[in-house]
Amino acid sequence: MVSVRYPGANQLVAARDSNFVLGSVGSGDVALMINGTPVTVAPNGAFLGWLPLPPSGQPRYELVAVRGADTVRRTVPIRYPARRALPATGGLLVDSGSVSPGRGWWATPEEMLRVSVRAPRNATVLLQGSDLVRRPLRAVVAVAGVENGAEGGGSAAAPAVADSLRDASVVFATEVSASVLADSARPPRLIVSRTKDGGARSGTDSLVLAVPLVRALPTATRVLGVLRSSNRIAGDTDQSVSARTIVNGTYKWQLLHNTVLEITGRQSGFTRVRLDGQLDVWVSSSEITVLPEGTALPRRVTGGLRVTPQPDYADLTIATGDRPAFHVESEGRTLVLTLYGVQANPEISPLLGGAAGGDSLVRRVVWEQVTSDRVRIALHLTQPAYGWLPLWDDTRRAFVLRVRRVPKIDATQPLRGLTIAVDPGHPPAGATGPTGLYEGDAVFPVGQKLAALLRARGANVVMTRTSLAPVGLTERGVQARRENAHAFMSIHLNALPDGVNPFAANGTSTLFYHNASEPFAREVQLALQARFGLRDLGVHYQNLAIARPTWFPSALAEGLFLMLPEQEAAMRDEAFQLKYAEALAEGLERYFAWLRRETGQ
């Protein structure tokens, strides 16, 4: 039996030169060849091969498994990203699907937009806008690796293709104001032309392509929208909208549900919103509702800044009148709160620390009006920033930043009395090993063993997943916060994308999202390294939905690479599962022992 776990039959492969093939042949006494190259088979029959991509004319892997006199063959066809070749000769061809801007774009009238199209490099491309002026587009980007209608991946084994069929395309582009693309009475169009046969005979070929109209936003009034989180879990605390620096980019801001902001653009399923006079960001168009024309933008002016101590936290309350856009960053013993679209006017504020009768956590609060509509508030703490929670108090019309105190930590048993959220990663999604071990199944027993170890050390445990059934990413963090967890430990196994050599890039890593979680992630990584002894891939910031909650430090451990046969085999072994759990328990203990020292308990 020859089982191929990756790639699947007719799977789209995005690599350019080489890629991995993984699966199982049932037992370790089998000799395996893939496309004529010998591939090592592990004792349990698992295999992982790193091979040149098949030629574009024959995109398939041929597997031949031999055991004694028996031979089994398997063919796995694959696909490459389709891109029609645009040759330099013959009839003029243009990639009409590459025209940008796309449909449904919004922009301010004077905003400069990029207009582009993929066409043969020896073509001439002109843009005729609503002013009827014909503007030339210039070639800016060569499109490599496209041959005979498919991307061949650059393999040396790719067959030669006649020059007349070779792709000769580049991207032509220019920039014009949105108003040039916004008149439905004189819609914009691209005129592409070329001498027939690329210059071999007189005359020209030409094509005309429509450019989708752009909606020019009004200049006399604002277009406003209200953020509506797609998360249906009730309560402002657990409902937020992720904002990004670019369309479909990594998220940076978590904005409160029901925040009202000005809309300044829209494209590709995302809407641009203005946080203040100097910063626009992008949110999913599905998470913002356009408000009726004439709606006024809320005026946000602060009153005093008040710190209210509570046994487990301290509240910084700022009356702003309406929900502001904001961002919180931590660095050591400082929390910095930035409020956008806000003017500060704190006439009198209690800003003194514990020695003067104030709060023992918040030593000092310093505010600064950075620009005319941006306020920066620094909270200088008496201990490392540990956890916080942004809230909206509808009764007082005030923004509240709840700052969490480091819990009391036992000197001999650092985890005693603490609540730890244990998160066996996946499903949904997740990696699969050569013999079919699924990541969500592989880490589940590790989570159970970790829970037992933590309870033995006196901790309370919150399991985000108590069965092999899927649990949403948001629900995991919400459950941990509602149980008042003191740390969140997510357990994972790693894999690689197409085109990355797994034999050169495997190892152990630990990930975090908020700066305050970095010391926790570092202690976990040190413990994993000591137990596993694998290549140290380090501690990294990563845009992780599971680590976005701010009420507790979070770390995500990528202990092994499930795609490697020997590491997949290790994850089937209960003794190794226990070793993984022991490393995580040690990392948690080391982190809270560090916190105890840092706070002088």
Coordinates of C-alpha atoms in Angstrom, one line a residue:
M1 CA 0.0 0.0 0.0
V2 CA 1.3 3.5 -0.9
S3 CA -0.5 6.3 0.9
V4 CA 0.4 9.9 0.0
R5 CA -0.8 12.5 2.6
Y6 CA 0.7 15.5 0.7
P7 CA 0.2 16.6 -1.9
G8 CA -3.3 15.3 -2.6
A9 CA -4.5 14.3 -6.1
N10 CA -4.8 17.4 -8.3
Q11 CA -3.7 19.7 -5.4
L12 CA -2.5 23.2 -6.3
V13 CA 1.2 23.4 -5.4
A14 CA 2.5 26.9 -5.0
A15 CA 6.3 26.1 -4.8
R16 CA 8.6 27.3 -7.5
D17 CA 11.6 24.9 -7.6
S18 CA 11.2 22.0 -5.1
N19 CA 8.7 20.7 -2.7
F20 CA 8.0 17.9 -0.2
V21 CA 6.0 14.7 -0.6
L22 CA 5.0 12.8 2.5
G23 CA 3.1 9.6 3.2
S24 CA 3.5 6.0 4.2
V25 CA 4.2 2.6 2.5
G26 CA 3.2 0.5 5.5
S27 CA 6.5 -0.8 6.7
G28 CA 10.2 0.1 6.9
D29 CA 11.5 -2.7 4.6
V30 CA 10.3 -1.0 1.4
A31 CA 12.5 0.7 -1.1
L32 CA 10.8 3.9 -2.5
M33 CA 11.5 6.0 -5.5
I34 CA 9.6 9.2 -6.4
N35 CA 10.1 10.5 -9.9
G36 CA 13.3 8.4 -10.1
T37 CA 14.8 9.7 -6.8
P38 CA 15.3 7.4 -3.9
V39 CA 13.4 8.5 -0.7
T40 CA 14.3 7.2 2.8
V41 CA 11.6 5.2 4.5
A42 CA 11.3 5.2 8.3
P43 CA 11.0 2.0 10.3
N44 CA 7.2 2.5 10.6
G45 CA 6.9 3.0 6.8
A46 CA 6.6 6.8 6.9
F47 CA 8.4 8.8 4.3
L48 CA 9.2 12.5 3.6
G49 CA 10.9 13.4 0.3
W50 CA 12.2 16.8 -0.8
L51 CA 12.2 16.8 -4.6
P52 CA 12.4 19.0 -7.7
L53 CA 9.0 19.9 -9.0
P54 CA 7.8 17.8 -11.9
P55 CA 7.9 19.6 -15.3
S56 CA 4.9 21.7 -16.2
G57 CA 4.1 19.5 -19.1
Q58 CA 3.9 16.4 -16.8
P59 CA 2.8 17.7 -13.4
R60 CA 2.7 14.5 -11.4
Y61 CA 4.6 12.4 -8.9
E62 CA 5.3 8.7 -9.9
L63 CA 5.9 6.6 -6.8
V64 CA 7.4 3.1 -7.1
A65 CA 7.5 1.0 -3.8
V66 CA 9.4 -2.3 -3.9
R67 CA 9.5 -5.0 -1.3
G68 CA 11.3 -8.2 -2.4
A69 CA 9.5 -9.3 -5.6
D70 CA 6.5 -7.1 -5.1
T71 CA 6.2 -3.7 -6.7
V72 CA 3.4 -1.1 -6.2
R73 CA 3.1 2.0 -8.3
R74 CA 1.1 5.2 -7.5
T75 CA 0.6 8.3 -9.6
V76 CA -0.3 11.6 -7.9
P77 CA -1.2 14.4 -10.4
I78 CA -0.8 18.0 -9.2
R79 CA -1.6 21.4 -10.5
Y80 CA 0.4 24.6 -10.7
P81 CA -1.1 28.1 -10.4
A82 CA -2.7 28.8 -13.7
R83 CA -1.7 32.0 -15.6
R84 CA -2.3 32.3 -19.3
A85 CA 0.9 33.0 -21.3
L86 CA 0.9 36.3 -23.1
P87 CA 3.4 35.7 -25.9
A88 CA 5.3 38.5 -27.7
T89 CA 4.1 37.4 -31.1
G90 CA 0.9 36.2 -32.7
G91 CA -2.5 37.6 -31.9
L92 CA -2.6 40.1 -29.1
L93 CA -3.6 38.6 -25.7
V94 CA -4.1 40.6 -22.5
D95 CA -5.0 39.3 -19.0
S96 CA -8.4 41.0 -18.5
G97 CA -8.6 39.4 -15.0
S98 CA -5.6 41.4 -13.8
V99 CA -7.1 44.8 -14.3
S100 CA -6.9 47.0 -11.2
P101 CA -8.7 48.7 -9.4
G102 CA -11.3 46.0 -8.9
R103 CA -15.1 46.2 -8.6
G104 CA -16.6 47.9 -5.6
W105 CA -13.7 50.2 -4.7
W106 CA -14.3 53.5 -2.8
A107 CA -11.8 56.3 -2.4
T108 CA -11.7 60.1 -1.8
P109 CA -11.8 62.1 -5.0
E110 CA -8.2 63.3 -5.0
E111 CA -6.7 60.0 -3.7
M112 CA -4.2 58.5 -6.1
L113 CA -5.1 55.0 -7.2
R114 CA -2.9 52.5 -9.1
V115 CA -4.3 51.4 -12.4
S116 CA -2.6 48.3 -13.8
V117 CA -2.9 45.3 -16.2
R118 CA -0.8 42.4 -17.3
A119 CA 0.0 42.5 -21.0
P120 CA 2.9 41.5 -23.3
R121 CA 6.0 43.6 -22.8
N122 CA 6.1 44.8 -26.4
A123 CA 2.5 46.3 -26.1
T124 CA 1.5 49.9 -25.6
V125 CA -1.1 50.5 -22.9
L126 CA -3.1 53.8 -22.5
L127 CA -5.7 54.8 -19.8
Q128 CA -8.5 57.0 -21.0
G129 CA -10.3 58.4 -18.0
S130 CA -13.4 60.5 -17.5
D131 CA -11.5 63.6 -18.6
L132 CA -10.9 61.8 -21.9
V133 CA -7.1 62.3 -21.5
R134 CA -5.1 59.2 -22.7
R135 CA -2.3 58.5 -20.1
P136 CA 0.4 55.9 -20.8
L137 CA 1.0 53.0 -18.4
R138 CA 4.6 52.0 -17.9
A139 CA 6.0 48.4 -17.5
V140 CA 6.9 48.0 -13.8
V141 CA 7.0 44.3 -12.9
A142 CA 8.2 41.3 -14.9
V143 CA 6.2 38.1 -14.5
A144 CA 8.6 35.2 -14.2
G145 CA 8.1 31.5 -14.4
V146 CA 5.0 31.4 -16.7
E147 CA 5.3 29.0 -19.6
N148 CA 2.7 27.6 -21.9
G149 CA -0.3 28.5 -19.8
A150 CA 1.0 27.3 -16.4
E151 CA 3.7 28.2 -13.8
G152 CA 6.3 25.5 -14.2
G153 CA 8.0 26.2 -10.9
G154 CA 11.5 26.8 -12.4
S155 CA 12.5 23.1 -12.3
A156 CA 15.5 22.3 -14.4
A157 CA 13.5 19.4 -15.7
A158 CA 10.9 21.6 -17.4
P159 CA 10.8 21.0 -21.2
A160 CA 11.9 23.7 -23.6
V161 CA 9.0 25.7 -25.0
A162 CA 9.1 27.5 -28.3
D163 CA 9.8 31.2 -28.1
S164 CA 6.4 32.0 -29.7
L165 CA 4.7 30.3 -26.8
R166 CA 6.8 31.7 -24.0
D167 CA 5.2 34.2 -21.7
A168 CA 6.4 37.7 -22.4
S169 CA 4.1 39.5 -19.9
V170 CA 4.8 42.4 -17.6
V171 CA 2.6 44.5 -15.4
F172 CA 1.8 48.0 -16.8
A173 CA 0.8 50.6 -14.3
T174 CA 0.2 54.3 -13.6
E175 CA -1.5 56.3 -10.9
V176 CA -4.4 58.7 -11.3
S177 CA -6.8 60.4 -8.9
A178 CA -10.0 58.5 -8.0
S179 CA -12.1 61.2 -9.7
V180 CA -10.7 60.2 -13.1
L181 CA -12.2 56.7 -12.6
A182 CA -15.5 57.8 -11.1
D183 CA -17.7 59.1 -13.9
S184 CA -20.3 56.6 -15.1
A185 CA -21.1 58.9 -18.1
R186 CA -17.6 58.6 -19.3
P187 CA -16.3 55.3 -17.9
P188 CA -12.6 54.7 -17.8
R189 CA -11.0 52.1 -20.2
L190 CA -7.6 50.7 -21.0
I191 CA -6.5 50.6 -24.7
V192 CA -3.8 48.0 -25.4
S193 CA -2.2 47.9 -28.8
R194 CA 0.8 46.2 -30.6
T195 CA 2.2 46.0 -34.1
K196 CA 0.9 42.8 -35.7
D197 CA 3.0 39.8 -35.1
G198 CA 5.1 41.8 -32.8
G199 CA 6.5 43.9 -35.6
A200 CA 6.8 41.3 -38.4
R201 CA 4.2 43.0 -40.6
S202 CA 2.4 46.3 -40.8
G203 CA -0.7 47.3 -39.0
T204 CA -1.7 47.0 -35.3
D205 CA -3.8 44.8 -33.1
S206 CA -5.7 46.5 -30.3
L207 CA -8.0 45.6 -27.4
V208 CA -10.1 47.8 -25.2
L209 CA -10.7 46.8 -21.5
A210 CA -13.2 48.4 -19.2
V211 CA -11.8 49.7 -15.9
P212 CA -14.3 49.2 -13.0
L213 CA -15.8 52.5 -11.8
V214 CA -14.6 53.8 -8.4
R215 CA -17.0 55.4 -6.0
A216 CA -15.6 58.8 -5.2
L217 CA -16.7 59.6 -1.6
P218 CA -18.3 63.0 -1.0
T219 CA -16.1 65.9 0.1
A220 CA -18.8 68.1 1.7
T221 CA -19.9 65.5 4.2
R222 CA -18.4 62.5 6.0
V223 CA -19.4 58.9 5.4
L224 CA -19.5 57.1 8.7
G225 CA -19.8 53.5 9.8
V226 CA -20.2 51.6 13.0
L227 CA -18.1 48.6 13.8
R228 CA -20.1 45.4 14.2
S229 CA -18.1 42.5 15.4
S230 CA -18.8 39.2 13.6
N231 CA -18.2 37.4 17.0
R232 CA -21.6 36.7 18.4
I233 CA -20.4 36.1 22.0
A234 CA -22.3 38.7 24.0
G235 CA -20.6 41.7 25.7
D236 CA -18.2 44.4 24.6
T237 CA -15.4 42.7 26.4
D238 CA -15.5 39.7 24.1
Q239 CA -16.5 41.5 20.9
S240 CA -13.9 43.4 18.9
V241 CA -13.0 44.1 15.3
S242 CA -9.5 43.5 14.1
A243 CA -8.0 46.5 12.2
R244 CA -5.0 46.1 9.8
T245 CA -2.4 48.4 8.2
I246 CA -3.1 47.1 4.7
V247 CA -5.9 45.2 2.9
N248 CA -5.9 41.6 4.2
G249 CA -2.7 42.3 6.2
T250 CA -1.8 41.4 9.7
Y251 CA -4.0 42.9 12.4
K252 CA -2.7 45.4 14.9
W253 CA -5.7 47.1 16.6
Q254 CA -8.6 45.4 18.4
L255 CA -11.4 48.0 18.3
L256 CA -14.5 47.9 20.4
H257 CA -17.8 46.7 19.0
N258 CA -20.1 49.7 18.2
T259 CA -17.3 52.2 17.7
V260 CA -18.2 54.9 15.1
L261 CA -15.5 55.9 12.6
E262 CA -15.2 57.8 9.3
I263 CA -15.0 55.7 6.2
T264 CA -12.4 56.7 3.7
G265 CA -12.1 53.8 1.2
R266 CA -13.1 50.3 0.3
Q267 CA -11.5 47.5 -1.8
S268 CA -11.3 43.8 -2.0
G269 CA -13.6 43.0 0.9
F270 CA -12.1 45.6 3.2
T271 CA -13.1 49.0 4.3
R272 CA -10.7 51.8 5.3
V273 CA -11.6 53.8 8.4
R274 CA -10.0 56.9 9.8
L275 CA -8.8 56.6 13.4
D276 CA -7.5 60.2 13.5
G277 CA -6.1 62.9 11.2
Q278 CA -2.9 60.9 10.6
L279 CA -3.9 57.3 10.6
D280 CA -6.3 55.2 8.4
V281 CA -6.6 51.4 8.9
W282 CA -8.5 48.6 7.3
V283 CA -11.3 46.4 8.7
S284 CA -13.3 43.6 7.1
S285 CA -16.3 45.1 5.2
S286 CA -18.5 42.5 6.8
E287 CA -17.7 44.1 10.2
I288 CA -18.8 47.7 9.5
T289 CA -22.3 49.1 8.8
V290 CA -22.6 52.3 6.9
L291 CA -24.6 54.9 8.9
P292 CA -27.3 57.2 7.3
E293 CA -26.2 60.2 5.4
G294 CA -25.8 63.2 7.7
T295 CA -24.8 61.2 10.8
A296 CA -22.4 63.4 12.8
L297 CA -19.0 62.1 13.9
P298 CA -18.9 61.7 17.7
R299 CA -16.9 64.4 19.5
R300 CA -14.6 62.8 22.0
V301 CA -13.1 65.0 24.7
T302 CA -11.7 63.6 27.9
G303 CA -12.5 64.7 31.4
G304 CA -10.3 63.7 34.3
L305 CA -8.3 60.5 34.5
R306 CA -9.3 58.4 37.5
V307 CA -7.6 55.3 38.9
T308 CA -9.8 53.1 41.0
P309 CA -8.1 50.3 43.0
Q310 CA -9.7 46.9 43.3
P311 CA -8.2 43.7 45.0
D312 CA -7.2 42.1 41.7
Y313 CA -6.9 45.0 39.4
A314 CA -7.0 48.8 39.0
D315 CA -9.3 50.7 36.7
L316 CA -8.2 53.7 34.7
T317 CA -11.4 55.5 33.8
I318 CA -11.5 58.2 31.1
A319 CA -14.8 59.9 30.2
T320 CA -14.7 60.3 26.4
G321 CA -18.4 60.6 25.5
D322 CA -18.3 57.9 22.9
R323 CA -16.2 54.8 22.2
P324 CA -12.8 55.8 20.9
A325 CA -10.4 53.9 18.7
F326 CA -7.4 52.9 20.8
H327 CA -4.3 50.8 21.1
V328 CA -2.5 49.4 24.2
E329 CA 1.2 48.5 24.2
S330 CA 3.2 47.1 27.1
E331 CA 6.9 47.4 27.7
G332 CA 8.3 46.2 31.0
R333 CA 6.6 48.1 33.8
T334 CA 4.8 50.6 31.5
L335 CA 1.4 50.4 29.7
V336 CA 0.9 52.9 27.0
L337 CA -2.7 53.7 26.0
T338 CA -3.2 55.6 22.7
L339 CA -6.6 57.1 22.1
Y340 CA -7.4 58.2 18.5
G341 CA -9.7 61.0 17.5
V342 CA -9.6 62.3 21.1
Q343 CA -8.7 65.6 22.7
A344 CA -7.6 65.5 26.3
N345 CA -8.8 68.0 28.9
P346 CA -8.1 66.4 32.3
E347 CA -8.4 69.4 34.6
I348 CA -7.8 67.4 37.8
S349 CA -6.7 63.8 38.0
P350 CA -5.5 61.6 40.9
L351 CA -2.2 60.5 39.5
L352 CA -0.2 59.6 42.6
G353 CA 1.0 56.1 43.5
G354 CA 0.8 53.9 46.6
A355 CA 3.2 55.8 48.8
A356 CA 1.0 58.8 48.7
G357 CA -2.2 57.0 49.4
G358 CA -3.1 56.0 45.9
D359 CA -3.0 52.6 44.1
S360 CA -0.2 50.2 44.8
L361 CA -0.1 49.0 41.2
V362 CA -0.4 52.2 39.1
R363 CA 2.4 54.4 40.4
R364 CA 1.9 57.3 38.0
V365 CA -0.2 58.3 35.0
V366 CA 1.2 60.7 32.4
W367 CA -0.8 62.1 29.5
E368 CA 0.3 63.8 26.3
Q369 CA -1.7 65.4 23.5
V370 CA 0.6 64.0 20.7
T371 CA -1.4 65.6 17.8
S372 CA -4.6 67.7 17.8
D373 CA -6.7 64.5 17.9
R374 CA -4.4 61.8 19.4
V375 CA -3.7 61.3 23.1
R376 CA -1.0 59.1 24.6
I377 CA -1.4 58.0 28.3
A378 CA 1.4 56.2 30.0
L379 CA 0.7 54.1 33.1
H380 CA 3.9 53.6 35.1
L381 CA 3.4 50.4 37.2
T382 CA 5.1 49.0 40.2
Q383 CA 5.4 45.6 38.6
P384 CA 5.7 44.1 35.1
A385 CA 2.7 44.7 32.9
Y386 CA 0.8 41.4 33.3
G387 CA -2.7 41.7 31.9
W388 CA -5.3 44.3 30.9
L389 CA -8.8 44.6 29.6
P390 CA -10.3 47.5 27.5
L391 CA -14.0 48.2 28.5
W392 CA -16.7 50.6 27.7
D393 CA -18.8 51.9 30.6
D394 CA -22.1 53.0 28.9
T395 CA -23.5 54.5 32.1
R396 CA -20.6 56.9 32.6
R397 CA -19.9 57.2 28.8
A398 CA -16.3 56.3 29.7
F399 CA -13.5 54.2 28.3
V400 CA -12.0 51.9 31.0
L401 CA -8.6 50.3 30.9
R402 CA -8.6 47.5 33.6
V403 CA -5.0 46.8 34.6
R404 CA -4.5 43.4 36.3
R405 CA -2.3 42.8 39.3
V406 CA 0.2 40.0 39.3
P407 CA -1.3 37.2 41.5
K408 CA 0.1 36.1 44.8
I409 CA 2.7 33.4 43.9
D410 CA 3.8 30.7 46.3
A411 CA 7.6 30.6 46.9
T412 CA 7.9 26.8 46.8
Q413 CA 5.0 25.9 44.5
P414 CA 4.7 28.8 42.0
L415 CA 1.5 27.3 40.4
R416 CA -0.4 26.7 43.6
G417 CA -3.8 28.4 43.6
L418 CA -3.4 29.8 40.0
T419 CA -5.8 29.0 37.2
I420 CA -4.1 27.9 34.0
A421 CA -5.9 27.6 30.6
V422 CA -4.6 24.5 28.7
D423 CA -5.4 24.7 25.0
P424 CA -4.8 21.6 22.9
G425 CA -4.5 23.3 19.4
H426 CA -7.0 22.5 16.6
P427 CA -9.5 21.5 15.2
P428 CA -10.4 23.3 13.0
A429 CA -7.5 23.1 10.6
G430 CA -4.1 21.8 11.6
A431 CA -1.3 19.6 10.2
T432 CA -1.2 15.9 9.4
G433 CA 1.8 13.6 9.5
P434 CA 3.0 11.0 7.0
T435 CA 1.0 8.1 8.5
G436 CA -2.1 10.2 9.0
L437 CA -1.7 11.4 12.6
Y438 CA -3.7 14.7 12.8
E439 CA -2.3 17.5 14.9
G440 CA -5.5 18.1 16.9
D441 CA -5.5 14.4 17.9
A442 CA -1.8 14.3 18.6
V443 CA -1.7 17.3 21.0
F444 CA -4.9 16.3 22.9
P445 CA -3.3 13.7 25.1
V446 CA -0.4 16.2 25.8
G447 CA -3.0 18.6 27.0
Q448 CA -4.6 16.0 29.3
K449 CA -1.2 15.1 30.7
L450 CA -0.3 18.7 31.2
A451 CA -3.6 19.3 33.1
A452 CA -2.8 16.4 35.4
L453 CA 0.7 17.7 36.1
L454 CA -0.6 21.2 36.8
R455 CA -3.3 19.9 39.2
A456 CA -0.6 17.9 41.0
R457 CA 1.3 21.2 41.4
G458 CA -1.8 22.9 43.0
A459 CA -3.1 24.7 40.0
N460 CA -6.7 24.9 38.8
V461 CA -7.0 24.0 35.1
V462 CA -9.4 25.2 32.4
M463 CA -9.4 22.9 29.4
T464 CA -10.4 24.8 26.2
R465 CA -11.1 21.4 24.5
T466 CA -12.4 18.4 26.3
S467 CA -12.9 16.2 23.3
L468 CA -11.7 15.8 19.7
A469 CA -14.5 18.0 18.5
P470 CA -13.7 21.5 17.0
V471 CA -13.7 24.6 19.2
G472 CA -13.6 28.1 17.8
L473 CA -10.5 30.3 18.3
T474 CA -12.4 33.1 19.9
E475 CA -14.3 30.9 22.2
R476 CA -11.1 29.5 23.7
G477 CA -9.9 32.9 24.8
V478 CA -13.3 34.0 26.0
Q479 CA -13.6 30.8 28.2
A480 CA -10.2 31.4 29.7
R481 CA -11.0 35.1 30.5
R482 CA -14.3 34.2 32.0
E483 CA -12.6 31.6 34.2
N484 CA -10.1 34.4 35.2
A485 CA -7.1 32.3 34.0
H486 CA -3.7 33.5 35.0
A487 CA -1.9 32.1 31.9
F488 CA -2.9 30.5 28.6
M489 CA -0.8 27.7 27.2
S490 CA -1.6 26.5 23.6
I491 CA -0.1 23.3 22.4
H492 CA 0.7 22.7 18.8
L493 CA 2.9 20.9 16.2
N494 CA 4.5 22.5 13.3
A495 CA 4.4 22.1 9.5
L496 CA 5.8 24.1 6.6
P497 CA 4.3 25.8 3.5
D498 CA 5.1 24.7 -0.1
G499 CA 8.6 25.3 -1.2
V500 CA 10.4 25.2 2.2
N501 CA 12.8 22.3 2.9
P502 CA 11.6 20.5 6.0
F503 CA 15.0 18.9 6.6
A504 CA 16.6 22.3 6.9
A505 CA 13.9 24.3 8.7
N506 CA 12.6 22.0 11.5
G507 CA 13.0 22.5 15.2
T508 CA 11.3 23.9 18.3
S509 CA 9.8 27.4 18.6
T510 CA 7.4 29.3 20.9
L511 CA 5.2 32.2 19.8
F512 CA 3.6 35.1 21.5
Y513 CA 1.5 38.2 20.4
H514 CA 1.6 40.8 23.1
N515 CA 4.9 42.1 24.5
A516 CA 3.9 41.2 28.0
S517 CA 3.7 37.6 27.0
E518 CA 7.3 37.4 25.8
P519 CA 8.9 36.5 29.1
F520 CA 6.4 33.6 29.4
A521 CA 7.1 32.4 25.9
R522 CA 10.9 32.6 26.6
E523 CA 10.6 30.4 29.7
V524 CA 8.5 27.8 27.8
Q525 CA 11.1 27.7 24.9
L526 CA 14.0 27.2 27.3
A527 CA 12.1 24.3 29.0
L528 CA 11.3 22.7 25.6
Q529 CA 14.8 23.0 24.4
A530 CA 16.2 21.3 27.5
R531 CA 13.7 18.4 27.1
F532 CA 13.8 17.9 23.3
G533 CA 17.3 19.1 22.3
L534 CA 16.1 20.0 18.8
R535 CA 17.2 22.9 16.7
D536 CA 16.3 26.1 18.5
L537 CA 14.0 28.1 16.1
G538 CA 13.6 30.8 18.8
V539 CA 10.8 32.9 20.4
H540 CA 8.8 34.9 17.9
Y541 CA 6.1 37.5 17.8
Q542 CA 3.3 36.2 15.5
N543 CA -0.1 37.4 14.5
L544 CA -2.0 34.8 16.4
A545 CA -5.8 35.0 17.0
I546 CA -5.4 32.5 19.9
A547 CA -3.0 34.9 21.7
R548 CA -4.9 38.1 21.2
P549 CA -6.7 38.2 24.6
T550 CA -4.9 40.6 26.9
W551 CA -6.2 39.6 30.4
F552 CA -3.4 37.0 30.8
P553 CA -0.1 36.1 29.2
S554 CA -0.3 33.6 26.4
A555 CA 2.2 31.4 24.6
L556 CA 1.9 28.9 21.8
A557 CA 4.4 26.0 21.7
E558 CA 5.4 24.5 18.4
G559 CA 7.2 21.6 20.0
L560 CA 7.9 19.4 16.9
F561 CA 7.3 19.1 13.2
L562 CA 4.5 16.6 12.6
M563 CA 5.5 16.2 9.0
L564 CA 8.9 14.6 9.9
P565 CA 8.5 10.8 10.2
E566 CA 10.5 10.4 13.4
Q567 CA 8.8 13.3 15.1
E568 CA 5.3 12.1 14.1
A569 CA 6.2 8.7 15.5
A570 CA 7.3 10.3 18.8
M571 CA 3.9 11.9 19.2
R572 CA 2.3 8.5 19.1
D573 CA 4.4 7.5 22.2
E574 CA 2.8 8.2 25.6
A575 CA 6.3 8.6 27.2
F576 CA 7.1 11.4 24.7
Q577 CA 3.7 13.0 25.2
L578 CA 4.5 13.1 28.9
K579 CA 7.9 14.7 28.1
Y580 CA 6.1 17.4 26.1
A581 CA 3.7 18.1 28.9
E582 CA 6.5 18.1 31.5
A583 CA 8.4 20.8 29.5
L584 CA 5.3 23.0 29.4
A585 CA 4.6 22.6 33.1
E586 CA 8.2 23.5 33.8
G587 CA 8.0 26.6 31.5
L588 CA 4.9 27.7 33.4
E589 CA 6.6 27.3 36.8
R590 CA 9.7 29.1 35.7
Y591 CA 7.6 32.0 34.4
F592 CA 5.6 32.5 37.6
A593 CA 8.8 32.1 39.7
W594 CA 10.3 34.9 37.5
L595 CA 7.2 37.0 38.1
R596 CA 7.5 36.5 41.9
R597 CA 11.1 37.7 41.8
E598 CA 10.2 40.7 39.6
T599 CA 7.4 41.8 42.0
G600 CA 9.4 41.3 45.2
Q601 CA 6.9 38.9 46.7

